[in-house]
Amino acid sequence: LWFITFGQVLNEVATIIETKLFRRDTSLQIIRLDISRTFPQLGLFQADGPYHRDLHDLLAAYVSFQPSVGYLQGMSFIAAILLLVMDDILAAFIAFVSILNRDSFHISVFFCQFTAYFSAFDRLLETCLPRLHAHFLALPTFSIQYLFQCDLSPILAIHTCHFAFHFPVYSRSLPLEANLRVWDLFFRDGESALILAALGIMRMYEEKLLASDFDQLASFLTGPMPADMCPEELVSCRTSLLFITLSEVCPANPKWRISISNCQTQLRNNHLNCLLLGELL
């Protein structure tokens, strides 16, 4: 009688448990595969590397902490950078969770804002780099959305019919030193730092991109950036965009408008501080 009474509930619970176990096992399999492909040139996260176990345990802990999200490609690069810099698995885990809890990293929030983000970035690109913007649009099979499916994307990318996290914060595309500079700016300025970093990269290689056809653009934007990229030049190109006016850009999303405004204020203040320091010296 007891089993008859609770039979349907027991079956439903069993199905839920099986689904969650399957998701966890699938996530752990993907984690094992992704770890071997995380910064292979460093040799720190592969099976015989000193950070292999810590990276695996951090990502596995996140899967248990957020089973509804699980593991998604790109997360290993975020965790790897945090482990390298913080050198403490607990501190790195707390930072990892904090980053992925930001609104712009949250899947449901992001998906609703995807079109607005495209529109805002399109306007920024047109304002900051009008020749490059026109060149992109002149290509028959190119669209601004394509930029966000590359690793240059400041936020996430859509994969197949289901969207997934793919926010490595430039860790897959930039040389390590340049990437760490972008992370510094990201923690200081927030998500707007990633927008300006994308524009800064395009400004650095504007002439190369202007001379490229679609295939060359696709190869360049989806591959790693040149190993000799100068971090100071990237920051300089990014800083040169500080006089963008919001009236020219008018992002469709108010949050991006506030974010860009805050970023511009911070950049101007930093620029003035540098000038004052130069005068004092």
mmCIF file of C-alpha atoms in Angstrom:
data_model
loop_
_atom_site.group_PDB
_atom_site.id
_atom_site.type_symbol
_atom_site.label_atom_id
_atom_site.label_comp_id
_atom_site.label_asym_id
_atom_site.label_seq_id
_atom_site.Cartn_x
_atom_site.Cartn_y
_atom_site.Cartn_z
ATOM 1 C CA LEU A 1 0.000 0.000 0.000
ATOM 2 C CA TRP A 2 2.810 2.397 0.841
ATOM 3 C CA PHE A 3 4.492 1.831 -2.508
ATOM 4 C CA ILE A 4 1.158 2.251 -4.296
ATOM 5 C CA THR A 5 0.535 5.514 -2.422
ATOM 6 C CA PHE A 6 3.943 6.992 -3.162
ATOM 7 C CA GLY A 7 4.715 5.102 -6.346
ATOM 8 C CA GLN A 8 4.271 8.021 -8.752
ATOM 9 C CA VAL A 9 6.265 10.394 -6.548
ATOM 10 C CA LEU A 10 9.041 7.807 -6.154
ATOM 11 C CA ASN A 11 9.206 7.336 -9.912
ATOM 12 C CA GLU A 12 9.383 11.094 -10.484
ATOM 13 C CA VAL A 13 12.125 11.510 -7.873
ATOM 14 C CA ALA A 14 14.068 8.594 -9.353
ATOM 15 C CA THR A 15 13.864 10.217 -12.789
ATOM 16 C CA ILE A 16 15.082 13.552 -11.394
ATOM 17 C CA ILE A 17 17.999 11.866 -9.599
ATOM 18 C CA GLU A 18 18.968 9.914 -12.716
ATOM 19 C CA THR A 19 18.871 13.104 -14.788
ATOM 20 C CA LYS A 20 21.035 15.006 -12.291
ATOM 21 C CA LEU A 21 23.522 12.130 -12.031
ATOM 22 C CA PHE A 22 23.698 11.954 -15.826
ATOM 23 C CA ARG A 23 24.322 15.711 -16.034
ATOM 24 C CA ARG A 24 27.016 15.497 -13.365
ATOM 25 C CA ASP A 25 28.742 12.537 -15.019
ATOM 26 C CA THR A 26 28.569 14.267 -18.405
ATOM 27 C CA SER A 27 30.017 17.454 -16.912
ATOM 28 C CA LEU A 28 32.872 15.528 -15.291
ATOM 29 C CA GLN A 29 33.689 13.839 -18.597
ATOM 30 C CA ILE A 30 33.799 17.201 -20.382
ATOM 31 C CA ILE A 31 35.936 18.645 -17.562
ATOM 32 C CA ARG A 32 38.508 15.879 -17.994
ATOM 33 C CA LEU A 33 38.670 16.546 -21.729
ATOM 34 C CA ASP A 34 38.825 20.327 -21.379
ATOM 35 C CA ILE A 35 41.547 20.344 -18.736
ATOM 36 C CA SER A 36 43.960 18.682 -21.152
ATOM 37 C CA ARG A 37 43.280 21.511 -23.634
ATOM 38 C CA THR A 38 43.656 24.357 -21.131
ATOM 39 C CA PHE A 39 46.833 26.366 -21.765
ATOM 40 C CA PRO A 40 48.685 23.352 -23.213
ATOM 41 C CA GLN A 41 51.707 25.561 -23.953
ATOM 42 C CA LEU A 42 52.248 26.037 -20.203
ATOM 43 C CA GLY A 43 52.067 22.341 -19.304
ATOM 44 C CA LEU A 44 50.630 23.212 -15.879
ATOM 45 C CA PHE A 45 47.120 21.786 -16.139
ATOM 46 C CA GLN A 46 47.702 18.554 -18.037
ATOM 47 C CA ALA A 47 47.765 15.141 -16.333
ATOM 48 C CA ASP A 48 51.343 15.482 -15.067
ATOM 49 C CA GLY A 49 51.123 19.220 -14.314
ATOM 50 C CA PRO A 50 51.163 20.778 -10.823
ATOM 51 C CA TYR A 51 47.725 22.411 -11.200
ATOM 52 C CA HIS A 52 45.905 19.483 -12.830
ATOM 53 C CA ARG A 53 44.219 18.177 -9.665
ATOM 54 C CA ASP A 54 43.333 21.644 -8.357
ATOM 55 C CA LEU A 55 41.713 22.648 -11.657
ATOM 56 C CA HIS A 56 39.735 19.397 -11.818
ATOM 57 C CA ASP A 57 38.586 19.688 -8.192
ATOM 58 C CA LEU A 58 37.584 23.344 -8.552
ATOM 59 C CA LEU A 59 35.448 22.676 -11.631
ATOM 60 C CA ALA A 60 33.951 19.506 -10.130
ATOM 61 C CA ALA A 61 33.072 21.462 -6.980
ATOM 62 C CA TYR A 62 31.277 24.065 -9.100
ATOM 63 C CA VAL A 63 29.253 21.334 -10.816
ATOM 64 C CA SER A 64 28.110 20.143 -7.376
ATOM 65 C CA PHE A 65 27.514 23.719 -6.214
ATOM 66 C CA GLN A 66 25.496 24.696 -9.320
ATOM 67 C CA PRO A 67 24.114 21.444 -10.786
ATOM 68 C CA SER A 68 21.530 23.340 -12.838
ATOM 69 C CA VAL A 69 24.372 25.007 -14.743
ATOM 70 C CA GLY A 70 26.940 22.226 -14.663
ATOM 71 C CA TYR A 71 30.143 22.608 -16.620
ATOM 72 C CA LEU A 72 30.223 24.535 -19.879
ATOM 73 C CA GLN A 73 33.109 25.045 -22.264
ATOM 74 C CA GLY A 74 35.294 28.016 -21.458
ATOM 75 C CA MET A 75 34.975 27.667 -17.691
ATOM 76 C CA SER A 76 38.302 25.833 -17.419
ATOM 77 C CA PHE A 77 40.164 28.897 -18.727
ATOM 78 C CA ILE A 78 38.572 31.186 -16.143
ATOM 79 C CA ALA A 79 39.393 28.750 -13.336
ATOM 80 C CA ALA A 80 42.940 28.219 -14.629
ATOM 81 C CA ILE A 81 43.724 31.944 -14.624
ATOM 82 C CA LEU A 82 42.370 32.288 -11.084
ATOM 83 C CA LEU A 83 44.480 29.357 -9.859
ATOM 84 C CA LEU A 84 47.600 30.746 -11.514
ATOM 85 C CA VAL A 85 47.231 34.185 -9.964
ATOM 86 C CA MET A 86 45.734 33.329 -6.561
ATOM 87 C CA ASP A 87 47.547 29.993 -6.044
ATOM 88 C CA ASP A 88 44.880 28.928 -3.548
ATOM 89 C CA ILE A 89 42.067 26.609 -4.576
ATOM 90 C CA LEU A 90 39.538 27.905 -2.018
ATOM 91 C CA ALA A 91 40.149 31.558 -2.897
ATOM 92 C CA ALA A 92 40.056 30.689 -6.605
ATOM 93 C CA PHE A 93 36.751 28.819 -6.164
ATOM 94 C CA ILE A 94 35.148 31.759 -4.343
ATOM 95 C CA ALA A 95 36.344 34.144 -7.066
ATOM 96 C CA PHE A 96 35.122 31.740 -9.770
ATOM 97 C CA VAL A 97 31.627 31.550 -8.272
ATOM 98 C CA SER A 98 31.542 35.318 -7.804
ATOM 99 C CA ILE A 99 32.438 35.935 -11.460
ATOM 100 C CA LEU A 100 29.858 33.502 -12.811
ATOM 101 C CA ASN A 101 27.187 35.008 -10.557
ATOM 102 C CA ARG A 102 27.485 38.376 -12.315
ATOM 103 C CA ASP A 103 24.386 39.339 -14.292
ATOM 104 C CA SER A 104 26.200 39.458 -17.608
ATOM 105 C CA PHE A 105 27.449 35.888 -17.092
ATOM 106 C CA HIS A 106 24.037 34.578 -16.129
ATOM 107 C CA ILE A 107 22.515 32.507 -18.909
ATOM 108 C CA SER A 108 18.851 33.494 -18.526
ATOM 109 C CA VAL A 109 19.604 37.210 -18.133
ATOM 110 C CA PHE A 110 22.072 37.211 -20.979
ATOM 111 C CA PHE A 111 19.824 35.500 -23.501
ATOM 112 C CA CYS A 112 17.153 38.178 -23.101
ATOM 113 C CA GLN A 113 19.746 40.917 -23.626
ATOM 114 C CA PHE A 114 21.594 39.310 -26.529
ATOM 115 C CA THR A 115 20.003 41.420 -29.278
ATOM 116 C CA ALA A 116 20.424 44.634 -27.278
ATOM 117 C CA TYR A 117 24.085 43.828 -26.729
ATOM 118 C CA PHE A 118 24.645 43.309 -30.455
ATOM 119 C CA SER A 119 23.027 46.655 -31.149
ATOM 120 C CA ALA A 120 25.143 48.473 -28.541
ATOM 121 C CA PHE A 121 28.404 46.944 -29.733
ATOM 122 C CA ASP A 122 27.501 47.638 -33.362
ATOM 123 C CA ARG A 123 27.040 51.332 -32.549
ATOM 124 C CA LEU A 124 30.294 51.427 -30.592
ATOM 125 C CA LEU A 125 32.198 49.802 -33.438
ATOM 126 C CA GLU A 126 30.672 52.202 -35.960
ATOM 127 C CA THR A 127 31.570 55.202 -33.776
ATOM 128 C CA CYS A 128 35.101 54.136 -32.817
ATOM 129 C CA LEU A 129 36.233 52.376 -35.981
ATOM 130 C CA PRO A 130 33.978 53.536 -38.831
ATOM 131 C CA ARG A 131 36.221 52.246 -41.641
ATOM 132 C CA LEU A 132 36.438 48.789 -40.102
ATOM 133 C CA HIS A 133 32.703 48.739 -39.416
ATOM 134 C CA ALA A 134 31.997 49.592 -43.057
ATOM 135 C CA HIS A 135 34.455 46.913 -44.202
ATOM 136 C CA PHE A 136 32.716 44.258 -42.092
ATOM 137 C CA LEU A 137 29.307 45.178 -43.472
ATOM 138 C CA ALA A 138 30.618 45.192 -47.049
ATOM 139 C CA LEU A 139 31.540 41.518 -46.818
ATOM 140 C CA PRO A 140 28.675 39.456 -48.274
ATOM 141 C CA THR A 141 28.521 36.792 -45.554
ATOM 142 C CA PHE A 142 29.715 38.786 -42.550
ATOM 143 C CA SER A 143 27.599 40.159 -39.729
ATOM 144 C CA ILE A 144 28.317 41.888 -36.438
ATOM 145 C CA GLN A 145 26.859 38.841 -34.683
ATOM 146 C CA TYR A 146 29.727 36.784 -36.116
ATOM 147 C CA LEU A 147 32.161 38.695 -33.906
ATOM 148 C CA PHE A 148 30.426 37.316 -30.836
ATOM 149 C CA GLN A 149 30.865 33.720 -31.945
ATOM 150 C CA CYS A 150 34.643 34.258 -31.968
ATOM 151 C CA ASP A 151 36.809 34.063 -28.891
ATOM 152 C CA LEU A 152 37.142 37.846 -29.161
ATOM 153 C CA SER A 153 33.604 38.006 -27.842
ATOM 154 C CA PRO A 154 33.349 40.096 -24.659
ATOM 155 C CA ILE A 155 30.397 38.090 -23.398
ATOM 156 C CA LEU A 156 28.914 34.713 -24.390
ATOM 157 C CA ALA A 157 28.294 32.829 -27.614
ATOM 158 C CA ILE A 158 25.372 30.722 -28.826
ATOM 159 C CA HIS A 159 26.057 27.086 -29.677
ATOM 160 C CA THR A 160 23.621 24.955 -31.758
ATOM 161 C CA CYS A 161 19.965 25.234 -30.687
ATOM 162 C CA HIS A 162 20.889 25.503 -27.006
ATOM 163 C CA PHE A 163 22.992 28.320 -25.650
ATOM 164 C CA ALA A 164 25.962 27.648 -23.425
ATOM 165 C CA PHE A 165 28.591 29.493 -21.501
ATOM 166 C CA HIS A 166 31.581 30.503 -23.507
ATOM 167 C CA PHE A 167 33.086 33.355 -21.570
ATOM 168 C CA PRO A 168 36.806 32.739 -21.131
ATOM 169 C CA VAL A 169 37.526 36.479 -20.691
ATOM 170 C CA TYR A 170 39.969 36.437 -23.620
ATOM 171 C CA SER A 171 42.002 33.631 -22.038
ATOM 172 C CA ARG A 172 41.823 31.480 -25.158
ATOM 173 C CA SER A 173 42.828 34.181 -27.591
ATOM 174 C CA LEU A 174 45.306 36.553 -25.945
ATOM 175 C CA PRO A 175 48.891 35.855 -24.865
ATOM 176 C CA LEU A 176 49.028 35.337 -21.108
ATOM 177 C CA GLU A 177 50.547 38.715 -20.179
ATOM 178 C CA ALA A 178 48.062 40.677 -22.300
ATOM 179 C CA ASN A 179 45.232 38.527 -20.978
ATOM 180 C CA LEU A 180 46.152 39.301 -17.372
ATOM 181 C CA ARG A 181 46.057 43.025 -18.154
ATOM 182 C CA VAL A 182 42.506 42.604 -19.469
ATOM 183 C CA TRP A 183 41.568 40.725 -16.290
ATOM 184 C CA ASP A 184 42.969 43.589 -14.188
ATOM 185 C CA LEU A 185 40.800 46.049 -16.100
ATOM 186 C CA PHE A 186 37.785 43.718 -15.879
ATOM 187 C CA PHE A 187 38.008 43.541 -12.079
ATOM 188 C CA ARG A 188 38.500 47.303 -11.851
ATOM 189 C CA ASP A 189 35.937 48.530 -14.393
ATOM 190 C CA GLY A 190 33.497 45.636 -14.775
ATOM 191 C CA GLU A 191 32.032 44.299 -18.014
ATOM 192 C CA SER A 192 32.618 47.553 -19.891
ATOM 193 C CA ALA A 193 36.352 46.757 -19.769
ATOM 194 C CA LEU A 194 35.690 43.746 -21.981
ATOM 195 C CA ILE A 195 33.832 45.850 -24.541
ATOM 196 C CA LEU A 196 36.703 48.316 -24.756
ATOM 197 C CA ALA A 197 39.236 45.481 -24.877
ATOM 198 C CA ALA A 198 37.494 44.048 -27.946
ATOM 199 C CA LEU A 199 37.521 47.463 -29.599
ATOM 200 C CA GLY A 200 41.139 47.989 -28.548
ATOM 201 C CA ILE A 201 42.192 44.719 -30.185
ATOM 202 C CA MET A 202 40.424 45.711 -33.385
ATOM 203 C CA ARG A 203 42.101 49.111 -33.332
ATOM 204 C CA MET A 204 45.513 47.462 -32.876
ATOM 205 C CA TYR A 205 44.999 45.281 -35.941
ATOM 206 C CA GLU A 206 42.726 47.603 -37.905
ATOM 207 C CA GLU A 207 44.955 47.813 -40.983
ATOM 208 C CA LYS A 208 45.357 44.048 -41.106
ATOM 209 C CA LEU A 209 41.594 43.534 -40.785
ATOM 210 C CA LEU A 210 40.848 46.154 -43.450
ATOM 211 C CA ALA A 211 43.073 44.252 -45.879
ATOM 212 C CA SER A 212 41.414 40.900 -45.106
ATOM 213 C CA ASP A 213 38.651 39.070 -46.927
ATOM 214 C CA PHE A 214 36.046 36.997 -45.084
ATOM 215 C CA ASP A 215 38.152 33.828 -44.825
ATOM 216 C CA GLN A 216 41.139 35.765 -43.515
ATOM 217 C CA LEU A 217 38.952 37.604 -41.007
ATOM 218 C CA ALA A 218 37.418 34.343 -39.818
ATOM 219 C CA SER A 219 40.845 32.770 -39.387
ATOM 220 C CA PHE A 220 42.250 35.765 -37.513
ATOM 221 C CA LEU A 221 39.283 36.375 -35.206
ATOM 222 C CA THR A 222 38.763 32.732 -34.240
ATOM 223 C CA GLY A 223 42.432 31.940 -33.720
ATOM 224 C CA PRO A 224 44.903 33.025 -31.061
ATOM 225 C CA MET A 225 46.152 36.584 -31.280
ATOM 226 C CA PRO A 226 49.830 37.144 -32.205
ATOM 227 C CA ALA A 227 52.153 35.892 -29.465
ATOM 228 C CA ASP A 228 54.127 39.143 -29.562
ATOM 229 C CA MET A 229 51.095 41.316 -28.738
ATOM 230 C CA CYS A 230 52.247 44.175 -26.519
ATOM 231 C CA PRO A 231 50.042 44.577 -23.396
ATOM 232 C CA GLU A 232 50.918 48.276 -23.134
ATOM 233 C CA GLU A 233 49.833 48.866 -26.729
ATOM 234 C CA LEU A 234 46.532 47.090 -26.082
ATOM 235 C CA VAL A 235 45.863 49.257 -23.024
ATOM 236 C CA SER A 236 46.862 52.367 -24.999
ATOM 237 C CA CYS A 237 44.467 51.506 -27.844
ATOM 238 C CA ARG A 238 41.730 50.843 -25.324
ATOM 239 C CA THR A 239 42.384 54.124 -23.485
ATOM 240 C CA SER A 240 42.286 56.076 -26.748
ATOM 241 C CA LEU A 241 38.572 55.268 -26.929
ATOM 242 C CA LEU A 242 37.752 57.184 -23.735
ATOM 243 C CA PHE A 243 36.294 60.189 -25.573
ATOM 244 C CA ILE A 244 33.427 58.236 -27.123
ATOM 245 C CA THR A 245 30.253 60.189 -26.451
ATOM 246 C CA LEU A 246 27.163 58.378 -25.259
ATOM 247 C CA SER A 247 24.969 60.587 -27.436
ATOM 248 C CA GLU A 248 26.721 59.101 -30.477
ATOM 249 C CA VAL A 249 26.461 55.523 -29.283
ATOM 250 C CA CYS A 250 23.074 55.373 -27.516
ATOM 251 C CA PRO A 251 23.174 51.693 -26.452
ATOM 252 C CA ALA A 252 19.787 50.032 -26.544
ATOM 253 C CA ASN A 253 20.286 48.495 -23.109
ATOM 254 C CA PRO A 254 20.279 50.992 -20.194
ATOM 255 C CA LYS A 255 22.626 48.763 -18.171
ATOM 256 C CA TRP A 256 25.231 48.890 -20.924
ATOM 257 C CA ARG A 257 24.765 52.658 -21.148
ATOM 258 C CA ILE A 258 25.509 53.002 -17.425
ATOM 259 C CA SER A 259 28.403 50.546 -17.657
ATOM 260 C CA ILE A 260 30.016 52.395 -20.567
ATOM 261 C CA SER A 261 29.456 55.742 -18.838
ATOM 262 C CA ASN A 262 31.134 54.490 -15.661
ATOM 263 C CA CYS A 263 34.017 53.104 -17.671
ATOM 264 C CA GLN A 264 34.526 56.413 -19.478
ATOM 265 C CA THR A 265 34.519 58.313 -16.179
ATOM 266 C CA GLN A 266 37.107 55.952 -14.722
ATOM 267 C CA LEU A 267 39.287 56.191 -17.813
ATOM 268 C CA ARG A 268 39.158 60.000 -17.816
ATOM 269 C CA ASN A 269 40.000 60.133 -14.098
ATOM 270 C CA ASN A 270 42.923 57.770 -14.585
ATOM 271 C CA HIS A 271 44.101 59.813 -17.558
ATOM 272 C CA LEU A 272 43.965 63.047 -15.534
ATOM 273 C CA ASN A 273 45.770 61.408 -12.612
ATOM 274 C CA CYS A 274 48.561 60.325 -14.951
ATOM 275 C CA LEU A 275 48.851 63.867 -16.326
ATOM 276 C CA LEU A 276 48.971 65.344 -12.812
ATOM 277 C CA LEU A 277 51.574 62.797 -11.746
ATOM 278 C CA GLY A 278 53.651 63.676 -14.808
ATOM 279 C CA GLU A 279 53.526 67.366 -13.898
ATOM 280 C CA LEU A 280 54.594 66.628 -10.309
ATOM 281 C CA LEU A 281 57.526 64.560 -11.514
#
